[in-house]
PDB file of C-alpha atoms in Angstrom:
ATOM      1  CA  UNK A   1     136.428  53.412  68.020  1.00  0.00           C
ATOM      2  CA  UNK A   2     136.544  56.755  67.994  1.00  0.00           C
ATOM      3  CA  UNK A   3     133.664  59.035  69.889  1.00  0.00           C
ATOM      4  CA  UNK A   4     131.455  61.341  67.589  1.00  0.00           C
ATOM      5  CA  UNK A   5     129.584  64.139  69.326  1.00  0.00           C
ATOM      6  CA  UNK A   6     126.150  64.773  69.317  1.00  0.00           C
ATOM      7  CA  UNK A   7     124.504  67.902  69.527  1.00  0.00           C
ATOM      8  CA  UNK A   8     121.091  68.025  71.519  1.00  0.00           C
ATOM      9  CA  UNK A   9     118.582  70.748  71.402  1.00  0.00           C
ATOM     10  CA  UNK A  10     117.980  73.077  68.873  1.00  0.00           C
ATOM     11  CA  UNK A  11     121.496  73.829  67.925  1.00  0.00           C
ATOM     12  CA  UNK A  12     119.812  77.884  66.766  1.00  0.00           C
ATOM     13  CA  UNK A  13     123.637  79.477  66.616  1.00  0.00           C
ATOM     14  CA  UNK A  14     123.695  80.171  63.130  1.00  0.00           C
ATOM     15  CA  UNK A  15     126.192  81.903  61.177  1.00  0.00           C
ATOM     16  CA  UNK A  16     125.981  85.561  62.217  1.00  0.00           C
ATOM     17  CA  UNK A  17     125.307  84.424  65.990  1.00  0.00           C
ATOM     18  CA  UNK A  18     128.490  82.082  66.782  1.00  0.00           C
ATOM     19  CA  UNK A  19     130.526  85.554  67.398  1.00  0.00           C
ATOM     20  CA  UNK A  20     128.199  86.978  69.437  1.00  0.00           C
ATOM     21  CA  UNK A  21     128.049  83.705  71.865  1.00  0.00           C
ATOM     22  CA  UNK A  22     131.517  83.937  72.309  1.00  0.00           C
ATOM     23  CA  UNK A  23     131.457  87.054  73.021  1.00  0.00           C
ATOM     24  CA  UNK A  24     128.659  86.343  75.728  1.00  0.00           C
ATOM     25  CA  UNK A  25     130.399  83.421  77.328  1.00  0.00           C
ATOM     26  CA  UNK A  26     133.941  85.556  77.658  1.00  0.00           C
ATOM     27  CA  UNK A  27     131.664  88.309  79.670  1.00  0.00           C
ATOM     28  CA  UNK A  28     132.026  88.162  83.060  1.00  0.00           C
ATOM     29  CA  UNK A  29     133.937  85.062  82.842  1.00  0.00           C
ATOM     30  CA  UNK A  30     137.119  85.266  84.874  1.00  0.00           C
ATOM     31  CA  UNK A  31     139.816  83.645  83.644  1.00  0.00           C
ATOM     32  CA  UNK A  32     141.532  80.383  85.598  1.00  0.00           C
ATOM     33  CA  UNK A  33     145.158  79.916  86.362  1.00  0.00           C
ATOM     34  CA  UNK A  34     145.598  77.261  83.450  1.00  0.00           C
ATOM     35  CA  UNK A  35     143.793  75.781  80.723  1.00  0.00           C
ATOM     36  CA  UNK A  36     140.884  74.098  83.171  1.00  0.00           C
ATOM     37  CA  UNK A  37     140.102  70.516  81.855  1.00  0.00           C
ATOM     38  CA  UNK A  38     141.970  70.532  78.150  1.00  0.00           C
ATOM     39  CA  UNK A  39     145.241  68.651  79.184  1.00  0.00           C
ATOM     40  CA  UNK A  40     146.817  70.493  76.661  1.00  0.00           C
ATOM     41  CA  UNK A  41     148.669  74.080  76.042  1.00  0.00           C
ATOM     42  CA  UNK A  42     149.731  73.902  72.740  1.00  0.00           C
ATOM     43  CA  UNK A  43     146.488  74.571  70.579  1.00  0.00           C
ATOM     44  CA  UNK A  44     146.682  74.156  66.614  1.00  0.00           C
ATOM     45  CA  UNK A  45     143.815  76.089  65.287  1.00  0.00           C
ATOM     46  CA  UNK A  46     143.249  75.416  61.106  1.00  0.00           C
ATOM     47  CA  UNK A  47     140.428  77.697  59.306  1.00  0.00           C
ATOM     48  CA  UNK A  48     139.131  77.243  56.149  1.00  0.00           C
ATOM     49  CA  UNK A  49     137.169  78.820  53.803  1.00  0.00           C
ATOM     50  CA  UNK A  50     133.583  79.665  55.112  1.00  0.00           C
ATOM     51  CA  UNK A  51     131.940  82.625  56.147  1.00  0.00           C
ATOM     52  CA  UNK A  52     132.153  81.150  59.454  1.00  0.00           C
ATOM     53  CA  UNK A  53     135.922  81.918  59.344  1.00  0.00           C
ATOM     54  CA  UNK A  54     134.556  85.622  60.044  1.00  0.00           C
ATOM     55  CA  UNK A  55     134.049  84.527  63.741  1.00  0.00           C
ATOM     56  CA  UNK A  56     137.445  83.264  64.528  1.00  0.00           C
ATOM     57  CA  UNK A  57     138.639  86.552  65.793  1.00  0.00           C
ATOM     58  CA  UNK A  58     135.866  86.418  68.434  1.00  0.00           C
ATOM     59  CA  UNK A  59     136.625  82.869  69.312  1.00  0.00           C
ATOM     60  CA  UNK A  60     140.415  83.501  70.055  1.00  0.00           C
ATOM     61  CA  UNK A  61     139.170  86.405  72.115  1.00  0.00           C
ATOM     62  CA  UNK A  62     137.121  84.216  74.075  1.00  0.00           C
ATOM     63  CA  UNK A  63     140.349  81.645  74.355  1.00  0.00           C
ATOM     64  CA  UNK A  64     142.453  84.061  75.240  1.00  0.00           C
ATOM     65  CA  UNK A  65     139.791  85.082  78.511  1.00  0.00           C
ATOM     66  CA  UNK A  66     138.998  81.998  79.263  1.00  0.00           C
ATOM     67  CA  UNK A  67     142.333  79.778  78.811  1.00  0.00           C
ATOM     68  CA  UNK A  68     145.002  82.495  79.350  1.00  0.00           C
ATOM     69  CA  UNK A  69     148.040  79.697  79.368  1.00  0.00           C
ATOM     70  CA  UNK A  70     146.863  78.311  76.290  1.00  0.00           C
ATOM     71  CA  UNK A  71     149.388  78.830  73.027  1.00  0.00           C
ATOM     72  CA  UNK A  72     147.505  79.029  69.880  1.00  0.00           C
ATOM     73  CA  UNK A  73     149.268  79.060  66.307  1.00  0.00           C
ATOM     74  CA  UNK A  74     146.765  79.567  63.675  1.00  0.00           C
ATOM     75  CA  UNK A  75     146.864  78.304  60.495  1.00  0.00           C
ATOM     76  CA  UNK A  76     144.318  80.102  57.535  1.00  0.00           C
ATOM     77  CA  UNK A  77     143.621  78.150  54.063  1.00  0.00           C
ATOM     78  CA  UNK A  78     143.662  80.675  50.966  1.00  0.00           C
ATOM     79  CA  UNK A  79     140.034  80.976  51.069  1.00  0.00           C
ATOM     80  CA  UNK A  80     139.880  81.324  54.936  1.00  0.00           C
ATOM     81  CA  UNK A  81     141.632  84.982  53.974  1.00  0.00           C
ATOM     82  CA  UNK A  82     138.859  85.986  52.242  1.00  0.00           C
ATOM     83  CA  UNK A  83     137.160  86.290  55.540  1.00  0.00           C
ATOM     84  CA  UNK A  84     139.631  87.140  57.813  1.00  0.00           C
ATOM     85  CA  UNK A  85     142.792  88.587  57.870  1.00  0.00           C
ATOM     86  CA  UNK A  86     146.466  87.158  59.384  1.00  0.00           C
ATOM     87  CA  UNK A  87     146.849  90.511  61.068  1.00  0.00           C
ATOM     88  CA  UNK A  88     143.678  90.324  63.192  1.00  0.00           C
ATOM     89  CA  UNK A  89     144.702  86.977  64.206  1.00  0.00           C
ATOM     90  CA  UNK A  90     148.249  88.053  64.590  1.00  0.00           C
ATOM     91  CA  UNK A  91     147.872  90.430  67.518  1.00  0.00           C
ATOM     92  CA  UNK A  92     145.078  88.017  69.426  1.00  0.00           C
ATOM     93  CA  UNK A  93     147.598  85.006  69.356  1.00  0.00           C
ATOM     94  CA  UNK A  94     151.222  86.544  69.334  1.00  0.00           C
ATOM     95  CA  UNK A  95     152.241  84.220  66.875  1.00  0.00           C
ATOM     96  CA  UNK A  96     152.137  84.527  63.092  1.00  0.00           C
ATOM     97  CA  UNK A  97     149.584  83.028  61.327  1.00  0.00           C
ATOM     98  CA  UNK A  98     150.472  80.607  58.565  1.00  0.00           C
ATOM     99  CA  UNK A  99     149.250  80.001  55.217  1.00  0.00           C
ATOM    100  CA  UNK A 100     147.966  77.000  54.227  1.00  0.00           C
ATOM    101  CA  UNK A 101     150.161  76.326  51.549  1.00  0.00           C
ATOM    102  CA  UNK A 102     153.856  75.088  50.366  1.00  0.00           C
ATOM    103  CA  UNK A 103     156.345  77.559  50.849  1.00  0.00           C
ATOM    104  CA  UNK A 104     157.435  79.141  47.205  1.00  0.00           C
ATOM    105  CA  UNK A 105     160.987  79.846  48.378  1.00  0.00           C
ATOM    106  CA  UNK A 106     163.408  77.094  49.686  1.00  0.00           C
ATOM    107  CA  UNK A 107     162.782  76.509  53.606  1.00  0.00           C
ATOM    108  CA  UNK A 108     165.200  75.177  56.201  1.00  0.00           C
ATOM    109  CA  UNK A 109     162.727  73.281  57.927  1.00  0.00           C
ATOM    110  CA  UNK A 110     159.913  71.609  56.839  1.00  0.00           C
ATOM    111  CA  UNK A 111     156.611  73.484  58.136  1.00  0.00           C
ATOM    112  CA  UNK A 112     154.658  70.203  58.792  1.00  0.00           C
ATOM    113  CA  UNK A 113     157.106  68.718  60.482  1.00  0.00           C
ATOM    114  CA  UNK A 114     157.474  71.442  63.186  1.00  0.00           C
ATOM    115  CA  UNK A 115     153.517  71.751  63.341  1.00  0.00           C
ATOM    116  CA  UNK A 116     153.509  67.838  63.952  1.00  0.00           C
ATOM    117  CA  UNK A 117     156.012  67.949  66.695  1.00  0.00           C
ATOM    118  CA  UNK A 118     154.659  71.173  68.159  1.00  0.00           C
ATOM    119  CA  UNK A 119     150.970  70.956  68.417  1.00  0.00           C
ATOM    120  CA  UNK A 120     149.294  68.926  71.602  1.00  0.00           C
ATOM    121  CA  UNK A 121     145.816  69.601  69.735  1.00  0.00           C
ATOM    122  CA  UNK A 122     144.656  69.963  66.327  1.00  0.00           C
ATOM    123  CA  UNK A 123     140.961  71.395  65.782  1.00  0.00           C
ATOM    124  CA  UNK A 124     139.601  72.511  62.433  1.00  0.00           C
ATOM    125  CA  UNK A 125     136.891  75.712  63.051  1.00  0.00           C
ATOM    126  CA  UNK A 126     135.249  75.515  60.289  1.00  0.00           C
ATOM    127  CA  UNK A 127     135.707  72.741  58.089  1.00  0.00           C
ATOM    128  CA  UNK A 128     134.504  73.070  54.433  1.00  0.00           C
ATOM    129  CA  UNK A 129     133.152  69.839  52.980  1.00  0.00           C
ATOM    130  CA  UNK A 130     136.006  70.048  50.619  1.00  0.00           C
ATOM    131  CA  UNK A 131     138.908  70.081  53.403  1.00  0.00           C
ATOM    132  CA  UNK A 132     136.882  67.678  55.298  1.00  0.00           C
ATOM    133  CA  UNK A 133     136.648  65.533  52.625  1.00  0.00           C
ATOM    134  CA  UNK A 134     140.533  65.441  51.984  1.00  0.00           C
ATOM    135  CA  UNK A 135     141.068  65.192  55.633  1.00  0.00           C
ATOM    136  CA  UNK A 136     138.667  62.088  55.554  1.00  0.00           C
ATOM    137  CA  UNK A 137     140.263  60.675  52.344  1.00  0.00           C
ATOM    138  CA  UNK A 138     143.401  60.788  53.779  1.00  0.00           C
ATOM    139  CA  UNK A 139     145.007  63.840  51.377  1.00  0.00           C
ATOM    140  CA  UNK A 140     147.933  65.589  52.353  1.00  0.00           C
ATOM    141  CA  UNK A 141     148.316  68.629  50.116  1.00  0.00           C
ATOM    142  CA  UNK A 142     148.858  70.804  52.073  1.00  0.00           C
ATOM    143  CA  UNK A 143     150.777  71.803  55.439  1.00  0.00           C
ATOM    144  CA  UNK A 144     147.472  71.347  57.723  1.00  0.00           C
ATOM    145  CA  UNK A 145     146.575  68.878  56.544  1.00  0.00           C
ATOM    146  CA  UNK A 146     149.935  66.583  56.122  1.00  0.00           C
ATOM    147  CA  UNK A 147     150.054  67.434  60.082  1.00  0.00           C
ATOM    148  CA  UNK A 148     146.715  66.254  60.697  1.00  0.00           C
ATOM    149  CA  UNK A 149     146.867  63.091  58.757  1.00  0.00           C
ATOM    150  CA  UNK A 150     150.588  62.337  60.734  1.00  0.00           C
ATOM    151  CA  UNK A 151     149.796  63.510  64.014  1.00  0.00           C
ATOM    152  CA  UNK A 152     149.101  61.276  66.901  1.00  0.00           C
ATOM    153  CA  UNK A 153     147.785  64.417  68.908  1.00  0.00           C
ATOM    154  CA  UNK A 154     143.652  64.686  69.338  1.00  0.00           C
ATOM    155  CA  UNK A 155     142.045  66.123  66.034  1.00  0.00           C
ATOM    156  CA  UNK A 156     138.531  67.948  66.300  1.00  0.00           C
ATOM    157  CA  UNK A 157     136.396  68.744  62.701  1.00  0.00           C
ATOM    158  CA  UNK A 158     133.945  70.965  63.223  1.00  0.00           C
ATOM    159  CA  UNK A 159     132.500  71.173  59.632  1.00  0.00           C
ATOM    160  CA  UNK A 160     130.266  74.053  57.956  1.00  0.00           C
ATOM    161  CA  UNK A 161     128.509  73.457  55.059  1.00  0.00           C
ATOM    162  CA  UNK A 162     126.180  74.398  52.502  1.00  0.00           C
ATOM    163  CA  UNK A 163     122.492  73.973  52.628  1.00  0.00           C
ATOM    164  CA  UNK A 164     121.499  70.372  51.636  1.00  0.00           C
ATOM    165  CA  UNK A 165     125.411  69.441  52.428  1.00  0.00           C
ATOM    166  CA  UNK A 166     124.307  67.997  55.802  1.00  0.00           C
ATOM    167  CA  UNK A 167     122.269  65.651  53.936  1.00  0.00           C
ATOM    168  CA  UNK A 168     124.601  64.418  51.253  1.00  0.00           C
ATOM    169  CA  UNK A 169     126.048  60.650  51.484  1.00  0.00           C
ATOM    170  CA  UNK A 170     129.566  61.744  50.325  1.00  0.00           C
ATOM    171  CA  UNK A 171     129.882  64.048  53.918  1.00  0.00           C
ATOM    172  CA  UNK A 172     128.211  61.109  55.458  1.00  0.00           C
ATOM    173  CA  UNK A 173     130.829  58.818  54.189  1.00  0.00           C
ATOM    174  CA  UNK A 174     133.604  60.950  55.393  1.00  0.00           C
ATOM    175  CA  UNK A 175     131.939  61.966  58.638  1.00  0.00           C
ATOM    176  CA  UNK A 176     132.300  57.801  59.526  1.00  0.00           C
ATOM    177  CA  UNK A 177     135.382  57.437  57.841  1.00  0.00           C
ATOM    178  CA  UNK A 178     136.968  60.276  60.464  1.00  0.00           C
ATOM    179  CA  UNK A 179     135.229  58.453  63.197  1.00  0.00           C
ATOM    180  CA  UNK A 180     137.488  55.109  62.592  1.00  0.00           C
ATOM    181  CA  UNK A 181     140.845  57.223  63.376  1.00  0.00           C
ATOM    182  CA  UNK A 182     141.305  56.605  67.607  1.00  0.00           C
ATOM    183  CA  UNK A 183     142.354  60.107  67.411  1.00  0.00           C
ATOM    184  CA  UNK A 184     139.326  62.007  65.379  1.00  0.00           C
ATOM    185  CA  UNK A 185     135.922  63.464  66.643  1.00  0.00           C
ATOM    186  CA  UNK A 186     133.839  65.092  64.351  1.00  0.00           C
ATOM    187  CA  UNK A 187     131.576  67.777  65.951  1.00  0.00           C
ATOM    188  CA  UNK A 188     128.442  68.196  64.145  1.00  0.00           C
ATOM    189  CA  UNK A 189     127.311  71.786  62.600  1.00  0.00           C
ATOM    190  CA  UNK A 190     124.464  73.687  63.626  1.00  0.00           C
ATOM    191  CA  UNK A 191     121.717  75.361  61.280  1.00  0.00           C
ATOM    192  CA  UNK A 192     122.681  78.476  60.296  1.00  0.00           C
ATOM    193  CA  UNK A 193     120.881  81.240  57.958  1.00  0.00           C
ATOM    194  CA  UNK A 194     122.431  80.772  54.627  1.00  0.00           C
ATOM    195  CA  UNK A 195     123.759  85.010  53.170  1.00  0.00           C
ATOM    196  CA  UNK A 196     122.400  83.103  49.380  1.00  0.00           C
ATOM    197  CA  UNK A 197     119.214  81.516  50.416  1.00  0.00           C
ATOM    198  CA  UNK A 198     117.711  83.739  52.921  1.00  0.00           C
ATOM    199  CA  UNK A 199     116.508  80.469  54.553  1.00  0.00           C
ATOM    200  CA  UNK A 200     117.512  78.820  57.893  1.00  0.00           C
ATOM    201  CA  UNK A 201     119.035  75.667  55.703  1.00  0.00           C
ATOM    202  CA  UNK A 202     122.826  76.163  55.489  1.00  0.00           C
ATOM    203  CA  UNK A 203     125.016  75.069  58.292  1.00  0.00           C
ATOM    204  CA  UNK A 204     127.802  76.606  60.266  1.00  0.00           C
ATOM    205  CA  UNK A 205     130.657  75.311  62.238  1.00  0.00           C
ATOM    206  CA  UNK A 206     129.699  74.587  65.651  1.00  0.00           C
ATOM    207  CA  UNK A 207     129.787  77.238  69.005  1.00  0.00           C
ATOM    208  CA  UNK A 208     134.009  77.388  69.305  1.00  0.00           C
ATOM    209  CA  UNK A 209     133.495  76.146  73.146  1.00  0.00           C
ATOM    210  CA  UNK A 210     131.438  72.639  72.168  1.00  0.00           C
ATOM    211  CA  UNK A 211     134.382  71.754  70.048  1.00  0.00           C
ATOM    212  CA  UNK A 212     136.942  72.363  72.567  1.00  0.00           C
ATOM    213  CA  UNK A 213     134.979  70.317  75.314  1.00  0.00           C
ATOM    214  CA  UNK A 214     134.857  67.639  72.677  1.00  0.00           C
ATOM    215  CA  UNK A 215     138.441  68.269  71.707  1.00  0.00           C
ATOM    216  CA  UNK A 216     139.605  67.996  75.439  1.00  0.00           C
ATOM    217  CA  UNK A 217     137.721  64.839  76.197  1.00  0.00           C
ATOM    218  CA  UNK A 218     139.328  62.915  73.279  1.00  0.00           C
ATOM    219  CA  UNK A 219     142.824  64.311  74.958  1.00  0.00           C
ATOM    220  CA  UNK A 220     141.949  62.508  78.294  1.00  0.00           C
ATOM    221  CA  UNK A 221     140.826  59.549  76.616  1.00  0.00           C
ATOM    222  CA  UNK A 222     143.780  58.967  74.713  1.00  0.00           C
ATOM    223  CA  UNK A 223     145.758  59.838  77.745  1.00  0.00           C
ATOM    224  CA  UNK A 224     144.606  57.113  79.785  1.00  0.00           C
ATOM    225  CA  UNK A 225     144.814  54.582  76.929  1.00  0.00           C
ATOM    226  CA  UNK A 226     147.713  52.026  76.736  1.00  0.00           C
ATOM    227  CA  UNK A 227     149.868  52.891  73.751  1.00  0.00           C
ATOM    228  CA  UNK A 228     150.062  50.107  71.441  1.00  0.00           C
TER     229      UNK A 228
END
C-alpha cells in the first residue's frame, strides 16, 4: 500500500501565503553540498492550472537555495500559463520549460519517453481536480501525464481545489484510487482564501517543502523494497 500524508495543525498557508513561506524558509538557509535526504537529482516538476501556479517561481527559488545539485525540468499545462510564464521558470531552472501538450510538428523523439527515462521524481504542484482526476483514472493525454502513469519513479500530487472540492466523493474516490499505486502519495491541500468567495473555503496546493519531504520518503521506501 501506498503511504498518504497527513497534514496536522492548522494547515493556515493559503493561497497568497505559500510564496511568501518559501521565501521565509530559503532566508538564511545555507545551502548543503547535495540534495540532503531526497535520494534523487533529477526532479520532474508538472503545474497545472490554479492560481497556485503563481507561486512556483518562489518555490524553484527556494529549490534552487536549498538543493543546489538538484536538476529540475518543468513542465506547465495550458492553463498553468495563465499564471505563470515559461520564461520566469526558464532562467530559475536552466532548462526549458515544456508544454503540456503533443507536439504539432513531427518530433524525432517522443517527449514522454525521454521524460520517463529522465526523471528520478515526478511531483505535481498544484494539481487541479481535473488533472488529478485523469491522473487517478489512469488518462494519458497528455505528455505529463503519459510519464506519470508509465513511470516507476516516486510520484507526489499535491492537489488545489475549489471550495467545497475537498469535500466531494469524486476527489475522494481518486484521492484512494492514487493511494493503491506503490509509487503514489497524495499530499493533502491546505485552506486557502478563495480570490471568488472572499471566504477562507477554497484550497491550495500544499507548502512546496511538505511535498518534497513526502516525495523523498516514498523514494527511500521504494529504494529499500525488493523489486518484484
Amino acid at each position: 500500500m501506498s503511504a498518504v500524508t497527513e497534514r496536522t495543525g492548522d494547515g493556515g498557508a493559503g493561497a497568497g501565503t505559500g510564496g511568501d513561506t518559501g521565501a521565509t524558509r530559503a532566508t538564511g538557509v545555507a545551502a548543503p553540498a547535495e540534495p540532503a535526504g531526497l535520494g534523487f537529482t533529477r526532479l520532474l516538476l508538472v503545474a497545472t492550472g490554479s492560481v497556485s501556479a503563481a507561486e512556483l517561481p518562489s518555490w524553484i527559488a527556494w529549490l534552487r537555495a536549498t538543493h543546489p545539485e538538484l536538476e529540475i525540468q518543468t513542465v506547465l499545462t495550458r492553463s498553468a500559463q495563465r499564471f505563470v510564464t515559461r520564461e520566469s521558470l526558464n532562467l530559475l531552472t536552466g532548462r526549458r520549460t515544456m508544454v503540456d501538450a503533443w507536439p504539432e510538428e513531427p518530433v524525432l523523439r517522443a517527449p514522454h519517453v525521454d521524460l520517463t527515462a529522465w526523471a528520478e521524481a515526478v511531483l505535481v504542484h498544484p494539481s487541479t481536480f481535473s488533472y488529478t482526476a485523469r491522473l487517478a483514472l489512469g488518462l494519458a493525454d497528455s505528455p505529463s501525464l503519459l510519464t506519470a502513469q508509465c513511470t516507476a519513479a516516486p510520484v507526489a500530487v499535491a492537489p488545489a481545489l475549489p471550495p467545497g472540492g475537498v469535500r466531494s466523493h469524486a476527489f475522494h474516490r481518486h484521492v484512494e484510487s492514487l493511494a493503491e499505486r506503490p509509487n503514489c502519495v497524495v499530499v493533502p491541500p491546505v485552506p486557502a482564501l478563495s480570490l471568488t468567495t472572499g471566504r477562507t473555503d477554497s484550497w491550495a496546493a500544499a507548502p512546496l517543502p511538505d511535498v518534497l519531504d513526502a516525495l523523498g520518503a516514498l523514494h527511500r521506501r521504494l529504494a529499500t523494497e525488493p523489486t518484484p
